[in-house]
Amino acid sequence: MSFILSTFVPYLSHIMEFNEELVDRIEKLSTKYKASGQDLIAFLDGLLYADYLTYWDYIHLDTLLSLQKPRTPIHDETIFIIYHQITELYFKLTLHEINYIVRQKNPDSSELKKSMKRINRYFDALCHSFAIMSEGMDREQFLKFRLALIPASGFQSAQYRKIEICSTWFICLVDKDFRDSMEVRKASIEEMFEYVYWKKGAIIEETGEKTLTLRQFEEKYSDELIRLARSMEGKTLWDVYLHLENEGKADEELKELFREFDENVNVHWPLQHHKSAANYLARRPTDLAATGGTNWQKYLPPRFQKRIFYPSLWTEEEIENWGKSWVKKNFIH
Ligand code: HEM
């Protein structure tokens, strides 16, 4: 008898515990479903009939792998498409993180640091992998398939522009020749949008007309981007930083994370990207026109555009030399 007890009592008590746990969960589920007027039994029956989840369904693998549709039979075009898609997914992760921060009322400094570290990691990954573009395609092949893509260009990446709009005050995105005057007269978002830096890069030099690449982009995205910019007024990543700074909670580490982000988006990534354009398109004296038809040699290098999200985090000298020291370190040996 005592043998039976000593063998089964722990087992029975395990079942009892299990039942208690089960009852607890059923009660919680019942409360949850009742609150929304749903029938728990129907949901439990649904569970009985439902299939187990699979990896491929969960991440929609078949759909994902069906999205690479080259316009030519040229081998390297697939690399070009997939790397653009990878970049857009990292941009999406960046926006996902920025949205999380700016939607909170007053995120604390540790929360903001956590998000900034994530975002910087995404851009580090992009910068460190850009050689897949700048070196990883056969130039002859690139020069052929690009002709089938005119006038499409990464210039038309709306997510890239959204990252910029959510990261800083819109005045920092205005063409540098108009920034000061627009700041003085406190221009509206609509006015500033007319002088946003990227328009300058998409003007045909000889005629002064907008390229088709820009016209297509404006038709599809201008309204949405202006709406976004208006909705972000006073709520950008920079506003979140300033709020913490006013409360004396922006320490050196946070400042460094914002500087890192500024350099990542406005120096490191643009320079890696520029390297690709230079590798494939620039062979003087007959430099090739870009697919978007822009004056890219004057437009793409960060030292010409002087796009800086957070000017007050840099010294005058650093601003003066924006993009130069990194070029020296990485391009000139
Ligand atoms: C071989 C690879 C690449 C070349 C040769 C190249 C070339 C260019 C050129 C010449 C421009 C200026 C606009 C134009 O005339 O089209 C441009 C703009 C741009 N491209 Fe690329 N690109 C490459 C890869 C990428 C990738 C992988 C992305 C990722 C999404 C990308 C995103 C952009 C963006 C966001 C702009 C606008 C930059 C700005 O406004 O400062 N590009 N690209």
Short mmCIF file of C-alpha atoms and ligand atoms in Angstrom, two decimals:
data_model
loop_
_atom_site.label_atom_id
_atom_site.label_comp_id
_atom_site.label_asym_id
_atom_site.label_seq_id
_atom_site.Cartn_x
_atom_site.Cartn_y
_atom_site.Cartn_z
CA MET A 1 0.00 0.00 0.00
CA SER A 2 2.68 2.41 1.02
CA PHE A 3 4.51 1.52 -2.22
CA ILE A 4 1.41 2.42 -4.26
CA LEU A 5 1.00 5.71 -2.39
CA SER A 6 4.61 6.71 -2.73
CA THR A 7 4.51 5.95 -6.46
CA PHE A 8 1.22 7.58 -7.38
CA VAL A 9 0.77 10.51 -5.03
CA PRO A 10 3.41 12.71 -6.74
CA TYR A 11 1.88 11.73 -10.07
CA LEU A 12 -1.63 12.57 -8.88
CA SER A 13 -0.54 15.85 -7.41
CA HIS A 14 1.11 16.66 -10.76
CA ILE A 15 -2.23 16.03 -12.49
CA MET A 16 -3.97 18.20 -9.91
CA GLU A 17 -1.49 21.01 -10.52
CA PHE A 18 -1.93 20.61 -14.21
CA ASN A 19 -5.69 20.78 -13.81
CA GLU A 20 -5.46 23.88 -11.69
CA GLU A 21 -3.30 25.49 -14.32
CA LEU A 22 -5.71 24.40 -17.02
CA VAL A 23 -8.73 25.72 -15.16
CA ASP A 24 -6.93 28.99 -14.55
CA ARG A 25 -6.19 29.38 -18.26
CA ILE A 26 -9.72 28.47 -19.29
CA GLU A 27 -11.09 31.03 -16.88
CA LYS A 28 -8.77 33.68 -18.30
CA LEU A 29 -9.66 32.76 -21.87
CA SER A 30 -13.34 32.80 -21.02
CA THR A 31 -13.01 36.30 -19.54
CA LYS A 32 -11.11 37.47 -22.62
CA TYR A 33 -13.65 36.15 -25.11
CA LYS A 34 -16.65 37.24 -23.06
CA ALA A 35 -15.31 40.79 -22.96
CA SER A 36 -15.52 40.93 -26.76
CA GLY A 37 -18.82 39.04 -26.94
CA GLN A 38 -17.22 35.90 -28.43
CA ASP A 39 -17.94 32.26 -27.71
CA LEU A 40 -14.98 30.46 -26.12
CA ILE A 41 -16.26 27.00 -27.07
CA ALA A 42 -16.35 27.93 -30.75
CA PHE A 43 -12.74 29.17 -30.52
CA LEU A 44 -11.68 25.95 -28.76
CA ASP A 45 -13.35 23.91 -31.48
CA GLY A 46 -11.48 26.02 -34.01
CA LEU A 47 -8.24 24.99 -32.31
CA LEU A 48 -9.22 21.34 -32.70
CA TYR A 49 -9.62 21.71 -36.44
CA ALA A 50 -6.75 24.10 -37.12
CA ASP A 51 -3.51 22.85 -38.67
CA TYR A 52 -0.23 23.33 -36.87
CA LEU A 53 1.66 26.38 -38.06
CA THR A 54 4.63 25.80 -40.36
CA TYR A 55 7.74 27.90 -40.87
CA TRP A 56 6.97 28.51 -44.56
CA ASP A 57 3.43 29.69 -43.88
CA TYR A 58 4.45 31.84 -40.95
CA ILE A 59 6.98 33.91 -42.93
CA HIS A 60 5.10 33.61 -46.23
CA LEU A 61 8.16 32.07 -47.79
CA ASP A 62 6.60 31.12 -51.11
CA THR A 63 5.35 34.68 -51.60
CA LEU A 64 8.69 36.12 -50.58
CA LEU A 65 10.60 33.92 -53.01
CA SER A 66 8.20 34.72 -55.81
CA LEU A 67 8.93 38.45 -55.71
CA GLN A 68 12.14 38.42 -57.74
CA LYS A 69 11.14 39.08 -61.31
CA PRO A 70 14.05 40.13 -63.53
CA ARG A 71 13.21 42.18 -66.63
CA THR A 72 16.04 40.52 -68.60
CA PRO A 73 17.58 37.02 -68.71
CA ILE A 74 20.90 38.50 -67.52
CA HIS A 75 22.25 36.52 -64.53
CA ASP A 76 23.32 39.42 -62.28
CA GLU A 77 20.01 41.26 -62.43
CA THR A 78 18.71 38.89 -59.75
CA ILE A 79 21.48 40.06 -57.38
CA PHE A 80 20.45 43.65 -58.06
CA ILE A 81 16.78 42.99 -57.33
CA ILE A 82 17.34 40.91 -54.18
CA TYR A 83 19.80 43.36 -52.66
CA HIS A 84 17.35 46.23 -53.19
CA GLN A 85 14.65 44.14 -51.53
CA ILE A 86 16.95 43.33 -48.59
CA THR A 87 17.67 47.05 -48.21
CA GLU A 88 13.97 47.92 -48.25
CA LEU A 89 13.38 45.33 -45.49
CA TYR A 90 16.09 46.93 -43.35
CA PHE A 91 14.49 50.31 -44.03
CA LYS A 92 11.22 48.80 -42.87
CA LEU A 93 12.85 47.57 -39.65
CA THR A 94 14.27 51.06 -39.12
CA LEU A 95 10.85 52.68 -39.55
CA HIS A 96 9.30 50.03 -37.32
CA GLU A 97 11.69 51.05 -34.53
CA ILE A 98 11.34 54.79 -35.12
CA ASN A 99 7.54 54.50 -35.07
CA TYR A 100 7.70 52.59 -31.81
CA ILE A 101 9.70 55.38 -30.19
CA VAL A 102 7.86 58.39 -31.55
CA ARG A 103 4.43 56.93 -30.75
CA GLN A 104 5.25 56.69 -27.05
CA LYS A 105 4.38 59.74 -24.99
CA ASN A 106 7.71 60.18 -23.24
CA PRO A 107 10.06 57.25 -23.79
CA ASP A 108 12.82 57.15 -21.21
CA SER A 109 16.46 57.36 -22.08
CA SER A 110 17.17 53.62 -21.75
CA GLU A 111 14.29 52.80 -24.08
CA LEU A 112 15.49 55.31 -26.65
CA LYS A 113 19.05 53.98 -26.42
CA LYS A 114 17.83 50.44 -27.01
CA SER A 115 16.01 51.52 -30.17
CA MET A 116 18.89 53.64 -31.45
CA LYS A 117 21.26 50.69 -31.02
CA ARG A 118 18.90 48.52 -33.05
CA ILE A 119 18.61 51.12 -35.82
CA ASN A 120 22.37 51.62 -35.97
CA ARG A 121 22.80 47.85 -36.23
CA TYR A 122 20.48 47.78 -39.25
CA PHE A 123 22.48 50.50 -40.99
CA ASP A 124 25.78 48.85 -40.04
CA ALA A 125 24.52 45.67 -41.68
CA LEU A 126 23.62 47.61 -44.84
CA CYS A 127 26.92 49.47 -44.99
CA HIS A 128 28.95 46.31 -44.41
CA SER A 129 27.07 44.39 -47.08
CA PHE A 130 27.05 47.04 -49.78
CA ALA A 131 29.99 45.38 -51.56
CA ILE A 132 27.37 42.89 -52.80
CA MET A 133 26.36 45.79 -55.03
CA SER A 134 29.55 47.77 -55.54
CA GLU A 135 31.73 44.74 -56.28
CA GLY A 136 29.43 41.77 -56.56
CA MET A 137 28.09 42.22 -60.07
CA ASP A 138 29.72 41.94 -63.44
CA ARG A 139 30.01 45.47 -64.84
CA GLU A 140 29.25 44.40 -68.41
CA GLN A 141 26.09 42.65 -67.25
CA PHE A 142 25.04 45.61 -65.08
CA LEU A 143 25.45 48.04 -67.97
CA LYS A 144 23.17 45.89 -70.06
CA PHE A 145 20.31 45.12 -67.68
CA ARG A 146 20.17 48.69 -66.31
CA LEU A 147 18.96 49.82 -69.73
CA ALA A 148 15.85 47.71 -69.27
CA LEU A 149 15.07 49.51 -66.00
CA ILE A 150 15.00 53.15 -67.13
CA PRO A 151 13.71 55.41 -65.54
CA ALA A 152 13.30 53.40 -62.30
CA SER A 153 15.87 54.27 -59.62
CA GLY A 154 16.51 53.70 -55.91
CA PHE A 155 16.00 57.45 -55.83
CA GLN A 156 12.31 56.54 -55.77
CA SER A 157 12.58 54.68 -52.46
CA ALA A 158 9.83 56.23 -50.34
CA GLN A 159 10.95 54.42 -47.21
CA TYR A 160 14.35 56.12 -47.44
CA ARG A 161 12.59 59.50 -47.47
CA LYS A 162 10.28 58.46 -44.63
CA ILE A 163 13.27 57.57 -42.46
CA GLU A 164 14.64 61.07 -43.08
CA ILE A 165 11.32 62.78 -42.35
CA CYS A 166 10.82 60.90 -39.08
CA SER A 167 14.40 61.40 -37.90
CA THR A 168 14.83 65.15 -37.95
CA TRP A 169 13.23 68.56 -38.36
CA PHE A 170 12.19 69.08 -41.96
CA ILE A 171 14.40 72.17 -42.26
CA CYS A 172 17.44 69.85 -42.14
CA LEU A 173 16.22 68.20 -45.35
CA VAL A 174 15.95 71.46 -47.28
CA ASP A 175 18.55 72.09 -49.97
CA LYS A 176 21.49 73.63 -48.13
CA ASP A 177 21.40 76.81 -50.25
CA PHE A 178 17.88 77.61 -48.99
CA ARG A 179 18.07 76.25 -45.44
CA ASP A 180 19.02 79.44 -43.62
CA SER A 181 16.49 81.70 -45.33
CA MET A 182 13.66 79.21 -44.83
CA GLU A 183 14.58 78.78 -41.20
CA VAL A 184 14.56 82.53 -40.61
CA ARG A 185 11.10 82.98 -42.08
CA LYS A 186 9.78 79.79 -40.50
CA ALA A 187 8.59 78.32 -43.80
CA SER A 188 5.72 75.84 -43.76
CA ILE A 189 6.21 72.13 -44.52
CA GLU A 190 4.66 72.67 -47.97
CA GLU A 191 7.09 75.48 -48.80
CA MET A 192 10.07 73.53 -47.52
CA PHE A 193 8.97 70.46 -49.45
CA GLU A 194 9.38 72.44 -52.69
CA TYR A 195 13.05 72.91 -51.78
CA VAL A 196 13.74 69.48 -50.32
CA TYR A 197 17.32 68.48 -51.12
CA TRP A 198 16.48 65.47 -53.26
CA LYS A 199 14.69 67.50 -55.95
CA LYS A 200 17.95 69.19 -56.82
CA GLY A 201 19.44 65.81 -57.64
CA ALA A 202 16.75 65.04 -60.17
CA ILE A 203 16.82 68.04 -62.45
CA ILE A 204 18.10 67.80 -66.00
CA GLU A 205 21.00 70.24 -66.02
CA GLU A 206 20.67 71.51 -69.58
CA THR A 207 16.93 72.23 -69.42
CA GLY A 208 16.25 72.71 -65.71
CA GLU A 209 13.31 70.29 -66.03
CA LYS A 210 12.45 67.57 -63.54
CA THR A 211 13.50 64.08 -64.59
CA LEU A 212 10.80 61.52 -65.28
CA THR A 213 12.12 59.60 -62.25
CA LEU A 214 11.26 62.56 -60.03
CA ARG A 215 7.93 63.27 -61.69
CA GLN A 216 6.84 59.65 -61.22
CA PHE A 217 7.93 59.76 -57.59
CA GLU A 218 6.14 63.03 -56.85
CA GLU A 219 2.94 61.85 -58.44
CA LYS A 220 2.86 58.76 -56.27
CA TYR A 221 4.32 59.99 -52.98
CA SER A 222 4.37 63.79 -52.54
CA ASP A 223 1.00 64.02 -50.79
CA GLU A 224 1.78 61.12 -48.50
CA LEU A 225 5.21 62.48 -47.59
CA ILE A 226 3.86 65.96 -46.88
CA ARG A 227 1.16 64.45 -44.66
CA LEU A 228 3.80 62.43 -42.84
CA ALA A 229 6.02 65.49 -42.39
CA ARG A 230 3.12 67.47 -40.95
CA SER A 231 2.16 64.67 -38.59
CA MET A 232 5.76 64.41 -37.37
CA GLU A 233 6.09 68.10 -36.48
CA GLY A 234 7.25 68.21 -32.86
CA LYS A 235 7.36 64.39 -32.72
CA THR A 236 10.46 63.33 -34.66
CA LEU A 237 13.30 61.28 -33.17
CA TRP A 238 15.10 64.58 -32.66
CA ASP A 239 12.17 65.98 -30.65
CA VAL A 240 12.29 62.89 -28.44
CA TYR A 241 16.00 63.50 -27.88
CA LEU A 242 15.48 67.19 -27.10
CA HIS A 243 12.77 66.38 -24.60
CA LEU A 244 15.19 64.15 -22.70
CA GLU A 245 17.94 66.74 -23.00
CA ASN A 246 15.68 69.39 -21.45
CA GLU A 247 15.10 67.06 -18.53
CA GLY A 248 18.87 66.55 -18.16
CA LYS A 249 18.55 62.91 -19.22
CA ALA A 250 20.49 62.93 -22.50
CA ASP A 251 23.88 61.57 -21.46
CA GLU A 252 27.02 61.10 -23.58
CA GLU A 253 26.02 57.58 -24.63
CA LEU A 254 22.69 58.77 -26.04
CA LYS A 255 24.38 61.67 -27.79
CA GLU A 256 26.92 59.30 -29.34
CA LEU A 257 24.12 56.98 -30.57
CA PHE A 258 22.44 59.90 -32.34
CA ARG A 259 25.73 61.01 -33.88
CA GLU A 260 26.33 57.45 -35.05
CA PHE A 261 22.87 57.34 -36.63
CA ASP A 262 23.45 60.70 -38.35
CA GLU A 263 26.74 59.45 -39.82
CA ASN A 264 25.23 56.12 -40.80
CA VAL A 265 22.38 57.61 -42.80
CA ASN A 266 24.09 60.71 -44.11
CA VAL A 267 27.70 59.65 -44.64
CA HIS A 268 28.42 55.91 -44.43
CA TRP A 269 25.47 54.57 -46.42
CA PRO A 270 25.61 57.36 -49.07
CA LEU A 271 29.34 56.78 -49.55
CA GLN A 272 28.96 53.02 -49.93
CA HIS A 273 26.16 53.69 -52.34
CA HIS A 274 28.17 56.29 -54.23
CA LYS A 275 30.98 53.74 -54.60
CA SER A 276 28.56 51.54 -56.59
CA ALA A 277 27.59 54.38 -58.89
CA ALA A 278 31.27 55.28 -59.34
CA ASN A 279 32.26 51.64 -60.03
CA TYR A 280 29.64 50.98 -62.65
CA LEU A 281 28.86 54.35 -64.16
CA ALA A 282 31.98 56.49 -63.90
CA ARG A 283 34.65 55.83 -66.49
CA ARG A 284 35.83 59.21 -67.55
CA PRO A 285 35.81 60.89 -70.02
CA THR A 286 32.55 59.22 -70.99
CA ASP A 287 30.74 58.95 -67.65
CA LEU A 288 27.48 57.12 -68.05
CA ALA A 289 24.13 58.64 -67.33
CA ALA A 290 22.30 57.06 -64.39
CA THR A 291 19.05 55.19 -64.91
CA GLY A 292 17.25 58.10 -63.28
CA GLY A 293 19.03 60.55 -65.62
CA THR A 294 20.35 62.71 -62.77
CA ASN A 295 23.52 64.73 -62.39
CA TRP A 296 24.55 62.10 -59.84
CA GLN A 297 28.28 62.96 -59.76
CA LYS A 298 27.44 66.34 -58.23
CA TYR A 299 24.45 65.14 -56.30
CA LEU A 300 25.33 61.89 -54.51
CA PRO A 301 28.52 62.72 -52.54
CA PRO A 302 27.59 63.69 -48.93
CA ARG A 303 30.12 66.51 -48.85
CA PHE A 304 28.15 68.37 -51.53
CA GLN A 305 24.71 67.84 -50.04
CA LYS A 306 25.68 68.40 -46.39
CA ARG A 307 22.67 66.53 -45.17
CA ILE A 308 22.95 66.49 -41.39
CA PHE A 309 20.10 65.41 -39.13
CA TYR A 310 21.52 66.79 -35.90
CA PRO A 311 23.80 69.80 -36.60
CA SER A 312 23.94 70.83 -32.95
CA LEU A 313 25.60 67.52 -32.04
CA TRP A 314 28.61 68.33 -34.25
CA THR A 315 31.35 70.94 -34.01
CA GLU A 316 31.71 73.59 -36.73
CA GLU A 317 34.80 71.82 -37.97
CA GLU A 318 33.03 68.48 -38.16
CA ILE A 319 30.25 70.10 -40.16
CA GLU A 320 32.77 71.82 -42.43
CA ASN A 321 34.44 68.47 -43.10
CA TRP A 322 31.20 66.48 -43.35
CA GLY A 323 31.87 63.22 -45.20
CA LYS A 324 35.52 64.01 -45.87
CA SER A 325 37.42 62.27 -43.07
CA TRP A 326 35.57 59.03 -43.66
CA VAL A 327 36.38 59.20 -47.37
CA LYS A 328 40.06 59.69 -46.55
CA LYS A 329 40.02 56.73 -44.16
CA ASN A 330 38.20 54.34 -46.44
CA PHE A 331 38.82 55.33 -50.02
CA ILE A 332 42.28 56.86 -50.16
CA HIS A 333 45.17 54.48 -49.41
C1 HEM B 1 24.90 49.09 -58.59
C2 HEM B 1 24.14 49.59 -57.65
C3 HEM B 1 23.59 50.98 -57.66
C4 HEM B 1 23.84 52.03 -58.51
C5 HEM B 1 24.81 52.07 -59.68
C6 HEM B 1 23.02 53.14 -58.07
C7 HEM B 1 23.00 54.37 -58.68
C8 HEM B 1 22.26 55.44 -58.25
C9 HEM B 1 22.25 56.73 -58.85
C10 HEM B 1 23.07 57.12 -60.04
C11 HEM B 1 21.41 57.52 -58.14
C12 HEM B 1 21.04 58.99 -58.42
C13 HEM B 1 19.64 59.01 -58.95
C14 HEM B 1 19.54 58.44 -60.35
O1 HEM B 1 19.94 59.11 -61.29
O2 HEM B 1 19.08 57.30 -60.49
C15 HEM B 1 20.89 56.74 -57.07
C16 HEM B 1 20.04 57.20 -56.09
C17 HEM B 1 19.59 56.43 -55.04
N1 HEM B 1 19.71 55.07 -54.91
FE1 HEM B 1 21.00 53.91 -55.95
N2 HEM B 1 22.29 52.75 -56.98
C18 HEM B 1 22.61 51.45 -56.70
C19 HEM B 1 22.08 50.67 -55.70
C20 HEM B 1 21.13 51.09 -54.80
C21 HEM B 1 20.55 50.28 -53.77
C22 HEM B 1 20.87 48.80 -53.48
C23 HEM B 1 19.66 51.03 -53.12
C24 HEM B 1 18.79 50.56 -52.00
C25 HEM B 1 17.52 50.87 -51.88
C26 HEM B 1 19.68 52.36 -53.70
C27 HEM B 1 18.94 53.44 -53.29
C28 HEM B 1 19.09 54.71 -53.76
C29 HEM B 1 18.55 55.87 -53.12
C30 HEM B 1 17.76 55.91 -51.81
C31 HEM B 1 18.87 56.96 -53.90
C32 HEM B 1 18.59 58.42 -53.61
C33 HEM B 1 19.80 58.97 -52.85
C34 HEM B 1 19.71 60.42 -52.50
O3 HEM B 1 18.70 61.06 -52.77
O4 HEM B 1 20.71 60.95 -51.96
N3 HEM B 1 20.58 52.35 -54.73
N4 HEM B 1 21.40 55.47 -57.16
#
